[in-house]
Short mmCIF file of C-alpha atoms in Angstrom, two decimals:
data_model
loop_
_atom_site.label_atom_id
_atom_site.label_comp_id
_atom_site.label_asym_id
_atom_site.label_seq_id
_atom_site.Cartn_x
_atom_site.Cartn_y
_atom_site.Cartn_z
CA MET A 1 146.53 122.24 100.84
CA ALA A 2 148.83 121.09 98.07
CA GLY A 3 148.02 117.89 96.34
CA ALA A 4 144.42 118.36 95.32
CA THR A 5 142.15 120.82 93.65
CA ILE A 6 139.39 122.39 95.71
CA THR A 7 135.81 123.09 94.65
CA VAL A 8 134.45 126.61 95.01
CA THR A 9 130.90 127.92 94.65
CA ASP A 10 129.17 131.27 94.36
CA ALA A 11 128.58 131.07 98.13
CA ASP A 12 132.20 130.51 99.22
CA PHE A 13 134.12 132.16 96.36
CA GLU A 14 135.00 135.26 98.36
CA GLU A 15 136.21 133.26 101.36
CA LYS A 16 138.19 130.59 99.48
CA VAL A 17 139.47 132.67 96.55
CA LEU A 18 139.39 136.42 97.09
CA LYS A 19 140.59 136.24 100.72
CA SER A 20 143.25 133.57 100.10
CA ASN A 21 146.79 134.44 101.17
CA LYS A 22 148.09 132.49 98.14
CA PRO A 23 147.35 133.03 94.45
CA VAL A 24 144.33 130.96 93.41
CA LEU A 25 143.93 129.51 89.92
CA VAL A 26 140.19 129.11 89.31
CA ASP A 27 139.10 126.73 86.55
CA PHE A 28 135.69 127.83 85.25
CA TRP A 29 134.30 124.60 83.78
CA ALA A 30 131.16 122.55 83.07
CA ALA A 31 130.47 118.83 82.88
CA TRP A 32 129.48 119.03 79.18
CA CYS A 33 132.72 120.80 78.19
CA GLY A 34 135.16 118.43 76.46
CA PRO A 35 138.18 120.75 76.62
CA CYS A 36 137.49 121.25 80.35
CA ARG A 37 137.74 117.49 80.91
CA GLN A 38 140.88 117.47 78.74
CA ILE A 39 142.79 119.92 80.99
CA ALA A 40 141.52 118.54 84.32
CA PRO A 41 144.44 116.06 84.75
CA SER A 42 146.94 118.86 84.07
CA LEU A 43 145.32 121.05 86.71
CA GLU A 44 145.33 118.16 89.20
CA ALA A 45 149.07 117.70 88.51
CA ILE A 46 149.78 121.41 88.94
CA ALA A 47 147.89 121.34 92.26
CA ALA A 48 149.96 118.34 93.38
CA GLU A 49 153.31 119.80 92.29
CA HIS A 50 152.97 123.45 93.35
CA ASP A 51 151.93 124.26 96.90
CA GLU A 52 152.53 127.98 96.29
CA ILE A 53 149.25 128.21 94.36
CA VAL A 54 145.75 126.94 95.11
CA VAL A 55 143.92 125.28 92.20
CA ALA A 56 140.14 125.61 92.44
CA LYS A 57 137.30 124.47 90.18
CA LEU A 58 134.02 126.33 89.74
CA ASN A 59 131.18 124.66 87.84
CA ILE A 60 129.57 127.48 85.84
CA ASP A 61 126.25 125.63 85.45
CA GLU A 62 125.88 125.33 89.23
CA ASN A 63 127.44 128.73 90.01
CA PRO A 64 126.45 131.18 87.26
CA ALA A 65 126.74 134.35 89.37
CA THR A 66 130.52 134.20 89.81
CA ALA A 67 131.10 133.33 86.15
CA ALA A 68 128.91 136.26 85.10
CA LYS A 69 130.60 138.65 87.55
CA TYR A 70 134.00 137.93 86.00
CA GLY A 71 132.73 137.95 82.41
CA VAL A 72 133.52 134.30 81.69
CA MET A 73 132.11 133.80 78.18
CA SER A 74 133.92 130.66 77.03
CA ILE A 75 135.27 127.70 78.92
CA PRO A 76 137.65 126.52 80.02
CA THR A 77 138.71 129.88 81.42
CA LEU A 78 141.44 129.89 84.05
CA ASN A 79 141.64 133.04 86.18
CA VAL A 80 144.45 133.62 88.66
CA TYR A 81 143.27 135.69 91.62
CA GLN A 82 145.80 137.44 93.82
CA GLY A 83 144.92 139.91 96.56
CA GLY A 84 141.25 139.69 95.65
CA GLU A 85 141.81 140.71 92.02
CA VAL A 86 142.16 138.90 88.70
CA ALA A 87 145.92 138.86 88.05
CA LYS A 88 145.88 136.67 84.92
CA THR A 89 143.36 135.08 82.56
CA ILE A 90 144.05 132.00 80.43
CA VAL A 91 141.34 130.96 77.96
CA GLY A 92 141.10 127.59 76.25
CA ALA A 93 142.57 124.14 76.67
CA LYS A 94 146.37 123.99 76.64
CA PRO A 95 148.94 121.34 77.50
CA LYS A 96 150.22 121.31 81.09
CA ALA A 97 153.59 122.81 80.09
CA ALA A 98 151.83 125.76 78.41
CA ILE A 99 149.63 126.35 81.47
CA GLU A 100 152.72 126.27 83.69
CA ARG A 101 154.44 128.80 81.40
CA ASP A 102 151.38 131.03 81.68
CA LEU A 103 151.64 130.73 85.47
CA GLU A 104 155.25 131.94 85.67
CA GLY A 105 155.45 134.46 88.44
CA PHE A 106 152.84 132.55 90.45
CA ILE A 107 154.55 129.16 90.63
CA GLY A 108 158.22 128.51 91.28
#
């Protein structure tokens, strides 16, 4: 499903993220978060350029249970899930190149 980000919710998080056969980068975001809007184009580009990772977005206002379960205290928080576990956490807005560096080992 390369080319676009997907939206995940509390209800389908396990199915779409934890059971995925690919690493999943989940962007914990909210509509009122300026830095979240700032990194959104970079995440869209990463989704389009790297089919070896799934890029998902979870709105914390609409889906507070998942954010609370994973201890997301500030946004944007990007968690990479692999094999049902958090493999990497990236906090804060960064340029696309910095996000891609942080994702080394997950993207080619």
